[in-house]
mmCIF file of C-alpha atoms and ligand atoms in Angstrom:
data_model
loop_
_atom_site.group_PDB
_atom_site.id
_atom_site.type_symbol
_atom_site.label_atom_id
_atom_site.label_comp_id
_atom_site.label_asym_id
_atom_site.label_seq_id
_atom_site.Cartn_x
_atom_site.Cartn_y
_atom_site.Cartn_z
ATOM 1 C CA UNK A 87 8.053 -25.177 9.586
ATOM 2 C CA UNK A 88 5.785 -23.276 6.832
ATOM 3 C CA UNK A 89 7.791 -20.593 5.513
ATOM 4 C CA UNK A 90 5.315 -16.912 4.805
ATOM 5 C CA UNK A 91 9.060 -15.977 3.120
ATOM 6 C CA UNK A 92 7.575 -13.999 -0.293
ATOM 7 C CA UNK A 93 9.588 -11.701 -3.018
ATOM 8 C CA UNK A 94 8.426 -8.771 -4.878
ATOM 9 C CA UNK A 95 9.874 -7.362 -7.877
ATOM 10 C CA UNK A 96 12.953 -9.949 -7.518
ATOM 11 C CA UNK A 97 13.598 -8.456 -4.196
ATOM 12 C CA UNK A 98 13.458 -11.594 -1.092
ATOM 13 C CA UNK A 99 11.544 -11.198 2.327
ATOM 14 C CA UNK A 100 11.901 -13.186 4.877
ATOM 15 C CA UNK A 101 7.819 -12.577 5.465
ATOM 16 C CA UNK A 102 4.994 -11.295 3.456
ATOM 17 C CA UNK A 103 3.529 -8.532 6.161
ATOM 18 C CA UNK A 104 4.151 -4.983 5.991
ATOM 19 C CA UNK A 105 2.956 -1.519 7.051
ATOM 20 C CA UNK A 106 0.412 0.120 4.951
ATOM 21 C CA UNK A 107 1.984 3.636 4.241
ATOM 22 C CA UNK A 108 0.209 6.168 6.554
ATOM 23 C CA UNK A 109 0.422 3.868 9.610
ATOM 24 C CA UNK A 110 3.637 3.894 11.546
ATOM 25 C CA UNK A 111 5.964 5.390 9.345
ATOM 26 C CA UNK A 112 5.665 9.145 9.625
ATOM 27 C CA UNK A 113 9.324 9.119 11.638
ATOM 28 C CA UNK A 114 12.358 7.017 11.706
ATOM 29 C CA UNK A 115 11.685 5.637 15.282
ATOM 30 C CA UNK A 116 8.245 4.561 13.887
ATOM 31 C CA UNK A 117 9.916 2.981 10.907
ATOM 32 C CA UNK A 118 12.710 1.819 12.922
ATOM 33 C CA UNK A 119 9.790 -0.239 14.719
ATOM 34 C CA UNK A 120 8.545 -1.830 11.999
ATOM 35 C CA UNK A 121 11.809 -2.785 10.597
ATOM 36 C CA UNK A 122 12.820 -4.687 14.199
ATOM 37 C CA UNK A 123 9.439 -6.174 14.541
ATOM 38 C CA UNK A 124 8.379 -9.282 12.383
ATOM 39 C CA UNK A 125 7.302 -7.288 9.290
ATOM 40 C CA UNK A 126 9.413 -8.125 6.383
ATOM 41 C CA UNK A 127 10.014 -4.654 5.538
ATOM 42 C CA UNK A 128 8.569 -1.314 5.810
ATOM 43 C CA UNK A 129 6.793 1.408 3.394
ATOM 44 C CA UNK A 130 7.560 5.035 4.484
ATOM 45 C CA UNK A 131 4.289 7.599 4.606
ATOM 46 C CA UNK A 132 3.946 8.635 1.502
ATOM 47 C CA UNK A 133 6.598 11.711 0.738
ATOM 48 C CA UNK A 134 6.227 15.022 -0.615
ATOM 49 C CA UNK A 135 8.835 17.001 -2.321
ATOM 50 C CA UNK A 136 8.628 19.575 0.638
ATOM 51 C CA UNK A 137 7.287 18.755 4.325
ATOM 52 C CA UNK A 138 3.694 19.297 5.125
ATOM 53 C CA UNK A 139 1.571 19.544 8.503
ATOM 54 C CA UNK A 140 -1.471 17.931 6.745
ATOM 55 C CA UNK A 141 -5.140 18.452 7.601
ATOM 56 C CA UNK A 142 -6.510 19.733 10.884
ATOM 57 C CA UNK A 143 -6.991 17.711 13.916
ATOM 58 C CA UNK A 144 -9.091 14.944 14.778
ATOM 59 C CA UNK A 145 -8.047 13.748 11.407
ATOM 60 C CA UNK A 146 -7.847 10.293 12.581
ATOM 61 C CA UNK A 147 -10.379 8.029 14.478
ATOM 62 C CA UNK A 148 -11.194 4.539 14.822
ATOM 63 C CA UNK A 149 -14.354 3.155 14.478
ATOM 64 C CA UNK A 150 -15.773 -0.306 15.513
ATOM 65 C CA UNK A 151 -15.727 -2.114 12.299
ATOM 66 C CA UNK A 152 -11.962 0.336 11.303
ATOM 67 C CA UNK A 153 -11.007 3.471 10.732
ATOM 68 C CA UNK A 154 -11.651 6.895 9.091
ATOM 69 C CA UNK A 155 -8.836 9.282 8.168
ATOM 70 C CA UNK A 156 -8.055 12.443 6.343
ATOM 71 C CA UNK A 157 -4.624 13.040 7.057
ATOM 72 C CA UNK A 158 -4.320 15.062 3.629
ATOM 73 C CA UNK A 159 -0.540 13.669 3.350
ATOM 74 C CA UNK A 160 1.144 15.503 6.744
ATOM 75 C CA UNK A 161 4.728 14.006 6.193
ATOM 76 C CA UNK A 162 8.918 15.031 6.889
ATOM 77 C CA UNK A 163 9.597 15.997 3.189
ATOM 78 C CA UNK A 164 11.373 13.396 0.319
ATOM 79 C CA UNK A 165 14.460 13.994 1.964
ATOM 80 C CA UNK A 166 14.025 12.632 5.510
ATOM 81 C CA UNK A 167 13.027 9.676 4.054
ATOM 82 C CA UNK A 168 15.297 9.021 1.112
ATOM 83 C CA UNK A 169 18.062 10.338 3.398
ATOM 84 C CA UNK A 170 17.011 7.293 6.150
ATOM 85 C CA UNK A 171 16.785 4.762 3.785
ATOM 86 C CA UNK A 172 20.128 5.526 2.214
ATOM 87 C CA UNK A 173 21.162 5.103 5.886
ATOM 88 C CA UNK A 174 19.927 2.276 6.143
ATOM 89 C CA UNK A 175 21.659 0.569 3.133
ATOM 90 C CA UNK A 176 24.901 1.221 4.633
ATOM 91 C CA UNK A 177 23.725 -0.593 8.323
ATOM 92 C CA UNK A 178 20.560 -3.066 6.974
ATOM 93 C CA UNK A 179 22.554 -3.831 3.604
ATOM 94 C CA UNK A 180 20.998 -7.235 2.662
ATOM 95 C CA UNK A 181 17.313 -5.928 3.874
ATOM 96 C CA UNK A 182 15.237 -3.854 1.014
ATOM 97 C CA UNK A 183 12.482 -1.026 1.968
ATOM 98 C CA UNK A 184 9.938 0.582 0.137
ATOM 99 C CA UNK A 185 9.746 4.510 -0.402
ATOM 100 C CA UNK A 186 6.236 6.223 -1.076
ATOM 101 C CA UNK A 187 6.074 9.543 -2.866
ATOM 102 C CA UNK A 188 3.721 11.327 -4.812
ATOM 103 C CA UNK A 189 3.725 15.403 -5.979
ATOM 104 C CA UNK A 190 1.491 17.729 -5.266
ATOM 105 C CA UNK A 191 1.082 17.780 -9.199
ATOM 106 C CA UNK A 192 2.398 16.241 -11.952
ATOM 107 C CA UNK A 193 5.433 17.818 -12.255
ATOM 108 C CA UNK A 194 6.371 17.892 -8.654
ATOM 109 C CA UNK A 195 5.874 13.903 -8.833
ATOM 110 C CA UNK A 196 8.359 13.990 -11.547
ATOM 111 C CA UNK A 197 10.907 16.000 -9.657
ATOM 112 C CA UNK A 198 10.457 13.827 -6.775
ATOM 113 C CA UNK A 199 11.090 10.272 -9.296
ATOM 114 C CA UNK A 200 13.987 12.114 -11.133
ATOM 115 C CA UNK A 201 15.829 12.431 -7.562
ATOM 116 C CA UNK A 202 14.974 9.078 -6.668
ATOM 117 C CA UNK A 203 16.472 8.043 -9.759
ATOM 118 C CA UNK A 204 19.357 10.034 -9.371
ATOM 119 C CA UNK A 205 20.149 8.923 -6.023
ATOM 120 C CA UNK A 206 21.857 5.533 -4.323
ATOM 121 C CA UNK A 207 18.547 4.204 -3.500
ATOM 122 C CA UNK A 208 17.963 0.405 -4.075
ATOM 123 C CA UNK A 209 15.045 0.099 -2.458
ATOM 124 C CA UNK A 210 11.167 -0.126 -4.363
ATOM 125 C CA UNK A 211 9.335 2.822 -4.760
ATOM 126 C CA UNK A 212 5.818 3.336 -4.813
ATOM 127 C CA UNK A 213 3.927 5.936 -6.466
ATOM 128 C CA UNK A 214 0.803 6.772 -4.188
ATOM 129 C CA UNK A 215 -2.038 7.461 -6.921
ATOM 130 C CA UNK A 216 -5.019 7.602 -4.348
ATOM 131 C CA UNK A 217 -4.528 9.782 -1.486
ATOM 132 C CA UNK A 218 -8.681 10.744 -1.033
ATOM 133 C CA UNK A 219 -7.634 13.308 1.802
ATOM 134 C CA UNK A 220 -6.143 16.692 -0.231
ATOM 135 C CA UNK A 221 -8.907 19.156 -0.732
ATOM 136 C CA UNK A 222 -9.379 20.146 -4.312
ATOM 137 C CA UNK A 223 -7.203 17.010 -5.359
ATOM 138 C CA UNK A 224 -8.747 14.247 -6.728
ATOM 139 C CA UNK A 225 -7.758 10.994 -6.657
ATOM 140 C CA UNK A 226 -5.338 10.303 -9.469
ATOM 141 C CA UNK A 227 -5.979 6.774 -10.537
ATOM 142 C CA UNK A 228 -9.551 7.353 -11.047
ATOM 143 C CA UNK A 229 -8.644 9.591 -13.781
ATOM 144 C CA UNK A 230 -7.225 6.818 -16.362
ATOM 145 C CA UNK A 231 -5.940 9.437 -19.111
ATOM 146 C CA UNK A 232 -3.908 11.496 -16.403
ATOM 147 C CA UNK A 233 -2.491 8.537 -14.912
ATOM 148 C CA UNK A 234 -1.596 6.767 -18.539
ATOM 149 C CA UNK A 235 0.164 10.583 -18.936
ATOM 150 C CA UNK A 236 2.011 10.166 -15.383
ATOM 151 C CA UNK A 237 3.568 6.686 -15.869
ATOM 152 C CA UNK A 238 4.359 7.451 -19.524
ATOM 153 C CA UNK A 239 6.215 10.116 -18.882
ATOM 154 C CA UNK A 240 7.799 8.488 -15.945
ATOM 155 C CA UNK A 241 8.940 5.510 -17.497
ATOM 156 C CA UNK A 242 11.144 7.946 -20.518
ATOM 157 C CA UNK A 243 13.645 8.236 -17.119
ATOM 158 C CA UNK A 244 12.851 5.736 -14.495
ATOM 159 C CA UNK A 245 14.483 2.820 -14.075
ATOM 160 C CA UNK A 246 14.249 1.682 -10.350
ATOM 161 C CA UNK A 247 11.791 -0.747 -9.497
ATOM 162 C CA UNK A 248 8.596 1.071 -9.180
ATOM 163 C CA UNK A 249 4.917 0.558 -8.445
ATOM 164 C CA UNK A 250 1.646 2.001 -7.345
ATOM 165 C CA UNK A 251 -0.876 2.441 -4.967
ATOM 166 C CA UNK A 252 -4.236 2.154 -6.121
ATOM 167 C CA UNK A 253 -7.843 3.465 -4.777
ATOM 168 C CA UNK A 254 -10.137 0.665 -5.331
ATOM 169 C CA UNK A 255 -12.403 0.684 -8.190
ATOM 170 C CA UNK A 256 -15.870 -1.015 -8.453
ATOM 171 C CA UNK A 257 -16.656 -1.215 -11.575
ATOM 172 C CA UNK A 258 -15.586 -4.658 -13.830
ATOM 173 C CA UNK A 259 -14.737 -2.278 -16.733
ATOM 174 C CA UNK A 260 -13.114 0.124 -14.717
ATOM 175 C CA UNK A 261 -11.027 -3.291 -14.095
ATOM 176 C CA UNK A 262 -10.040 -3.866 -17.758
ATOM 177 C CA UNK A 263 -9.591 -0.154 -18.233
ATOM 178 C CA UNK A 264 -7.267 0.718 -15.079
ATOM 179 C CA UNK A 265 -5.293 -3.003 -15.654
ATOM 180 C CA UNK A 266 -5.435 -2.107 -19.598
ATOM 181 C CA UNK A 267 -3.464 1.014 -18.618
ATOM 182 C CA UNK A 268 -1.113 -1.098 -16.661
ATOM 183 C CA UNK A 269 -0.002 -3.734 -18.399
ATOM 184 C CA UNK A 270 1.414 -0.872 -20.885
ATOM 185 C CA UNK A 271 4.235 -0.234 -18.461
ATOM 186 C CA UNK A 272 7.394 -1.531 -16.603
ATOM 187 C CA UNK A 273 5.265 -1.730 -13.573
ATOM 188 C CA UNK A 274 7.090 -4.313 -10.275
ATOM 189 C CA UNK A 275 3.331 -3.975 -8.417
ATOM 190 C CA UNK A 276 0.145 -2.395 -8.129
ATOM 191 C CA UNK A 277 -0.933 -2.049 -4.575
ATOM 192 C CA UNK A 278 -4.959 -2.887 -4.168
ATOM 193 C CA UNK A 279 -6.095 -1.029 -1.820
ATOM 194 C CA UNK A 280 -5.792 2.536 -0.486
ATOM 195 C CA UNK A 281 -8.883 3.317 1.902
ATOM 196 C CA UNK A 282 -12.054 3.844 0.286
ATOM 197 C CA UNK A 283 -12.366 7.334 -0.217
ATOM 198 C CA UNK A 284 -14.991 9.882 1.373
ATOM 199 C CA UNK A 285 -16.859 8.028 3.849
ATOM 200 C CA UNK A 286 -18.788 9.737 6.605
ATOM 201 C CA UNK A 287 -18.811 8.344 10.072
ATOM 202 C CA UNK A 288 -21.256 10.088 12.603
ATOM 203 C CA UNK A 289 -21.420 9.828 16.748
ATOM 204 C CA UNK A 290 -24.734 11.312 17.652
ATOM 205 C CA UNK A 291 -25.260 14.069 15.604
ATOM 206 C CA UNK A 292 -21.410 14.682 14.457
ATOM 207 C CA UNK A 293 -18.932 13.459 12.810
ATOM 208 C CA UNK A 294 -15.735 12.552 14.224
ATOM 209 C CA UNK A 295 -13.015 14.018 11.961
ATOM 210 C CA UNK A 296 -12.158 17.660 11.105
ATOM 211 C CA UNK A 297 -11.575 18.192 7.541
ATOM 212 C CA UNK A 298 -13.824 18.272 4.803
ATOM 213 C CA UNK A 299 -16.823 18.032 7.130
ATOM 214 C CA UNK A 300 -16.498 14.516 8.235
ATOM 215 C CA UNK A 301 -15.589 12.865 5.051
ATOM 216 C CA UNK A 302 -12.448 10.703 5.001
ATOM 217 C CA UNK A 303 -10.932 7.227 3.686
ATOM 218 C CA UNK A 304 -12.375 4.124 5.291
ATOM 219 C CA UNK A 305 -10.063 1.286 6.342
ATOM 220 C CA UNK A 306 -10.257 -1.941 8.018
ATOM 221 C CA UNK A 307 -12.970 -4.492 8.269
ATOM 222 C CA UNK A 308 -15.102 -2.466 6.433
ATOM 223 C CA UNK A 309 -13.249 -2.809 3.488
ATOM 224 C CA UNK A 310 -11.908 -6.620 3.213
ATOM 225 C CA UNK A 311 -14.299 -7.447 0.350
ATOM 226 C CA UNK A 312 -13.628 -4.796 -1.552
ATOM 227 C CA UNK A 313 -9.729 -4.883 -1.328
ATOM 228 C CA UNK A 314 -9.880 -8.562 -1.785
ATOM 229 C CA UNK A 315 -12.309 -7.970 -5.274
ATOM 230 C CA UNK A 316 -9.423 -5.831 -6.233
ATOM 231 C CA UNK A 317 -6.407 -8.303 -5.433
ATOM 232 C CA UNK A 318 -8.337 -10.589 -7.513
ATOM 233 C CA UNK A 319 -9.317 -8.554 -10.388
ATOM 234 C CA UNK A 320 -6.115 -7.165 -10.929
ATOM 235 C CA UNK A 321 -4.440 -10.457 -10.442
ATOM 236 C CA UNK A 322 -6.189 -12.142 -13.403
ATOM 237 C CA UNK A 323 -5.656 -9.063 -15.278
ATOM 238 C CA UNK A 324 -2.254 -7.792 -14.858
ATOM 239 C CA UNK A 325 1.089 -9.518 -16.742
ATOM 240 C CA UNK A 326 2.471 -11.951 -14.287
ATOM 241 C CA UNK A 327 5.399 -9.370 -13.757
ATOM 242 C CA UNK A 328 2.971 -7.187 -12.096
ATOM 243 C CA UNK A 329 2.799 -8.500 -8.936
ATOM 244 C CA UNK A 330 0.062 -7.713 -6.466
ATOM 245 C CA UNK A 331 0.369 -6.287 -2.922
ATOM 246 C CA UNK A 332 -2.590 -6.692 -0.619
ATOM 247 C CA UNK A 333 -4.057 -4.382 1.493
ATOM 248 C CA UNK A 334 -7.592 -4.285 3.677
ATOM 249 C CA UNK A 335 -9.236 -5.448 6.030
ATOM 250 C CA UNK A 336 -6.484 -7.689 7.317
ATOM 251 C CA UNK A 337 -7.063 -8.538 11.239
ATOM 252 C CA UNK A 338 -6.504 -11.984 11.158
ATOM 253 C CA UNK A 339 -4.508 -14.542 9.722
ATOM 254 C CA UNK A 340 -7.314 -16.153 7.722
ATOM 255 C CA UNK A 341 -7.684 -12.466 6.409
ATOM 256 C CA UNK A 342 -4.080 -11.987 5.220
ATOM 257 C CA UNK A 343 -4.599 -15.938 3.917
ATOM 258 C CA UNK A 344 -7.260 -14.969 1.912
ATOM 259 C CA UNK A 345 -5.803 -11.647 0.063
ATOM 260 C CA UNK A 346 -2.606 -14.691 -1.125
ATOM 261 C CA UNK A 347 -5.516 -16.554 -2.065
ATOM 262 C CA UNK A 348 -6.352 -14.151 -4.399
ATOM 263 C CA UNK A 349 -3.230 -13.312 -5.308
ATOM 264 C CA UNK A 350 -1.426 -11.123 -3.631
ATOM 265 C CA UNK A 351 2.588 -11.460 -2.737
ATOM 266 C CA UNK A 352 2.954 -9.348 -0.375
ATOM 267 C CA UNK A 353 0.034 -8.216 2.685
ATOM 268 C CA UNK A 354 0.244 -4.833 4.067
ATOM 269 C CA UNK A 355 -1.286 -3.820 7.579
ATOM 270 C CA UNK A 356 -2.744 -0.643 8.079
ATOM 271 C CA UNK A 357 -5.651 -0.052 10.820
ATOM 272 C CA UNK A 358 -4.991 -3.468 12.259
ATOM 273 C CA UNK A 359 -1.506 -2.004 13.212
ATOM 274 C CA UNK A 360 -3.002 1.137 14.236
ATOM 275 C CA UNK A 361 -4.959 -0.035 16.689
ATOM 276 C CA UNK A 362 -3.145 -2.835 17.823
ATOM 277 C CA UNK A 363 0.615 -1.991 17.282
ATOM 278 C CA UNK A 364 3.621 -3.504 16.157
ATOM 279 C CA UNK A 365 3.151 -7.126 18.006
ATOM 280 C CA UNK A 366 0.194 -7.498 15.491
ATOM 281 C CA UNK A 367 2.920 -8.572 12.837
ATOM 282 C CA UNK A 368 4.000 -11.236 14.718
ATOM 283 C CA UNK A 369 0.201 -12.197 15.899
ATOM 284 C CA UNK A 370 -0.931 -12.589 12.171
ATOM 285 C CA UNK A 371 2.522 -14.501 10.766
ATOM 286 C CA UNK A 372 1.635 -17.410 13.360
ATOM 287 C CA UNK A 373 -2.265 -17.569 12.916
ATOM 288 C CA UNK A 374 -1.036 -17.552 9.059
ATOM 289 C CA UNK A 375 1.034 -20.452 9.384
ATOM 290 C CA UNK A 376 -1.311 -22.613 11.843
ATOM 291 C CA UNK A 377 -4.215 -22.196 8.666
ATOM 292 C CA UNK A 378 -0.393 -23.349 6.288
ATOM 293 C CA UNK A 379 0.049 -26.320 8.283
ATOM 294 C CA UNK A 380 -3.554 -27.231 8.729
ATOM 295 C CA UNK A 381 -3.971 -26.978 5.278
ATOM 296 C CA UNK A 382 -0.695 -28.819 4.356
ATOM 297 C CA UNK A 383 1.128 -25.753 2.611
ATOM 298 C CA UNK A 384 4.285 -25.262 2.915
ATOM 299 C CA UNK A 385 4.810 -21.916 1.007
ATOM 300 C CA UNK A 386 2.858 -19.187 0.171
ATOM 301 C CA UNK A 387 3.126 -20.218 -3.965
ATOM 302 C CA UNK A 388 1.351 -22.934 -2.508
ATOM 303 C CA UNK A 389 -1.721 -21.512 -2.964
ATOM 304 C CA UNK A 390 -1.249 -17.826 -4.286
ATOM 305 C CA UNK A 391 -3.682 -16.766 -6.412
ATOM 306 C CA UNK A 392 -5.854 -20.264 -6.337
ATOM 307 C CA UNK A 393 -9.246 -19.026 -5.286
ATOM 308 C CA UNK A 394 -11.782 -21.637 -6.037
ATOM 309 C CA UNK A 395 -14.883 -20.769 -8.021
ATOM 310 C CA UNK A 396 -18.318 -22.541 -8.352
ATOM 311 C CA UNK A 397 -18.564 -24.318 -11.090
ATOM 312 C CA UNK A 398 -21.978 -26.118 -12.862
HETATM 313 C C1 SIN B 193 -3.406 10.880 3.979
HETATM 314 O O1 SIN B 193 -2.297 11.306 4.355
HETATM 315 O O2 SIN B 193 -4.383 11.641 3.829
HETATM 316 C C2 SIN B 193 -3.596 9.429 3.707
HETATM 317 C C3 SIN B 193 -2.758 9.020 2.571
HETATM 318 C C4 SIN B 193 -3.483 8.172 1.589
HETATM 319 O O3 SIN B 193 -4.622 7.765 1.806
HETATM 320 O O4 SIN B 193 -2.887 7.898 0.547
#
């Protein structure tokens, strides 16, 4: 039997699929979901220090070819979650989960680490630097001398295993730059890709979300090239002790197959799972391992990362 068994940050899971933060993990019976269906583990929405309702309604639609969103970060507040999770290391003990956070500024996102690091919590963390959705907030990680500020001043007190979720970029030198940045710090993963930002979607005459006029983050098939340029990039960029989680455009097996391809460890789920629900985990895992055994892997290091090129 082909194992899809993967690690990240020294941390074992018995498979490499996930939940992209933002889809099913707003409660604990959503994340309870995810953590009894074939997923590996589970990524909480993204926290706040305090609770917010988020952006008016429709803030969420899917679309033909995937989704547009602009949530603007509605969630139950840092402690729901970091209160669950420390549940759940009493009753899931040899399982790990991930925690996302981010502050409404810098110094909230500090507050919000320092606790973490305070705390019982063995899990990963990751630090969402790309939310597109908060008016008047741009996205972090496309500002390369604010983030280089954030993570130094992070890693003075933060010892945890810790990475972060990324917007995708577009740019080759915005490549070197951003993974330049990077490679600076204690960093267990960068997470390629958050939805691409501001992107308007229009039925008729209107658009189909509330906020901001229309514009929101664009997931799903739309975006598969683009997250998988961004696995890639950052994966011949980053120190091998960066690993890469990937995340886009993942419907299919040969999808998820092609994001290890180019180097990811770990594959996250995000419209896919909206639309489909939780049996898409289990869907993927066994079109994943019919292209394995087909192709005579046996692992995922099989062929992680070994994207063929054309040469003369
Ligand atoms: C949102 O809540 O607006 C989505 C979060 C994100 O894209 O990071």
């Amino acid at each position: 039997m082909v194992s899809t068994k993967t690690s990240l940050a020294g941390l074992e899971f018995d498979n490499c699929f996930m939940n992209a933060a933002g889809v099913w993990c707003m409660t604990k019976e959503e994340l309870d979901g995810v953590k009894n269906s074939a997923a590996g583990t589970f990524v909480t929405k993204t926290a706040t220090l305090e609770e917010r309702a988020g952006n008016p309604e429709p803030r969420y639609q899917n679309v033909p070819l995937g989704s547009i969103n602009s949530m603007g970060l509605p969630n139950q507040g840092l402690n729901y979650y970091l209160n669950y999770l420390l549940d759940l290391q009493q009753t899931d003990s040899e399982r790990t989960f991930v925690l996302s956070v981010v502050g409404m500024s810098p110094e909230e996102t500090h507050t919000i680490l320092k606790t973490i690091q305070d705390s019982d919590f063995r899990g990963l963390t990751e630090l969402n630097l790309s939310c597109p959705n908060v008016p008047g907030k741009p996205q972090i990680a496309y500002d390369f001398e604010m983030t280089e500020r954030i993570l130094r001043d992070v890693f003075v007190y933060f010892t945890k295993p810790l990475g972060i979720k990324l917007p995708p970029y577009f740019d080759m030198v915005h490549f070197d730059q951003a993974a330049a940045i990077f490679n600076q710090f204690p960093l267990k993963f960068v997470n390629c890709v958050n939805s691409i930002g501001n992107g308007l979607y229009i039925e008729d005459e209107t658009v189909v979300i509330k906020p901001k006029n229309g514009f929101g983050g664009i997931g799903g098939q739309y975006i598969k090239p683009t997250a998988l340029a961004n696995v890639h990039a950052f994966y011949q960029r980053l120190n091998p002790s960066i690993q890469i989680v990937g995340t886009g455009g993942v419907l299919t097996g040969r999808d998820a197959f092609e994001h290890i391809l180019c180097g990811a460890s770990m594959v996250q789920l995000g419209t896919t799972l909206q639309k489909e629900g939780l049996y898409a985990f289990e869907r993927i895992t066994q079109e994943l391992q019919s292209i394995m055994e087909e192709k005579g892997y046996g692992s995922l290091e099989d062929f992680r990362g070994k994207l063929q090129y054309i040469s003369e």
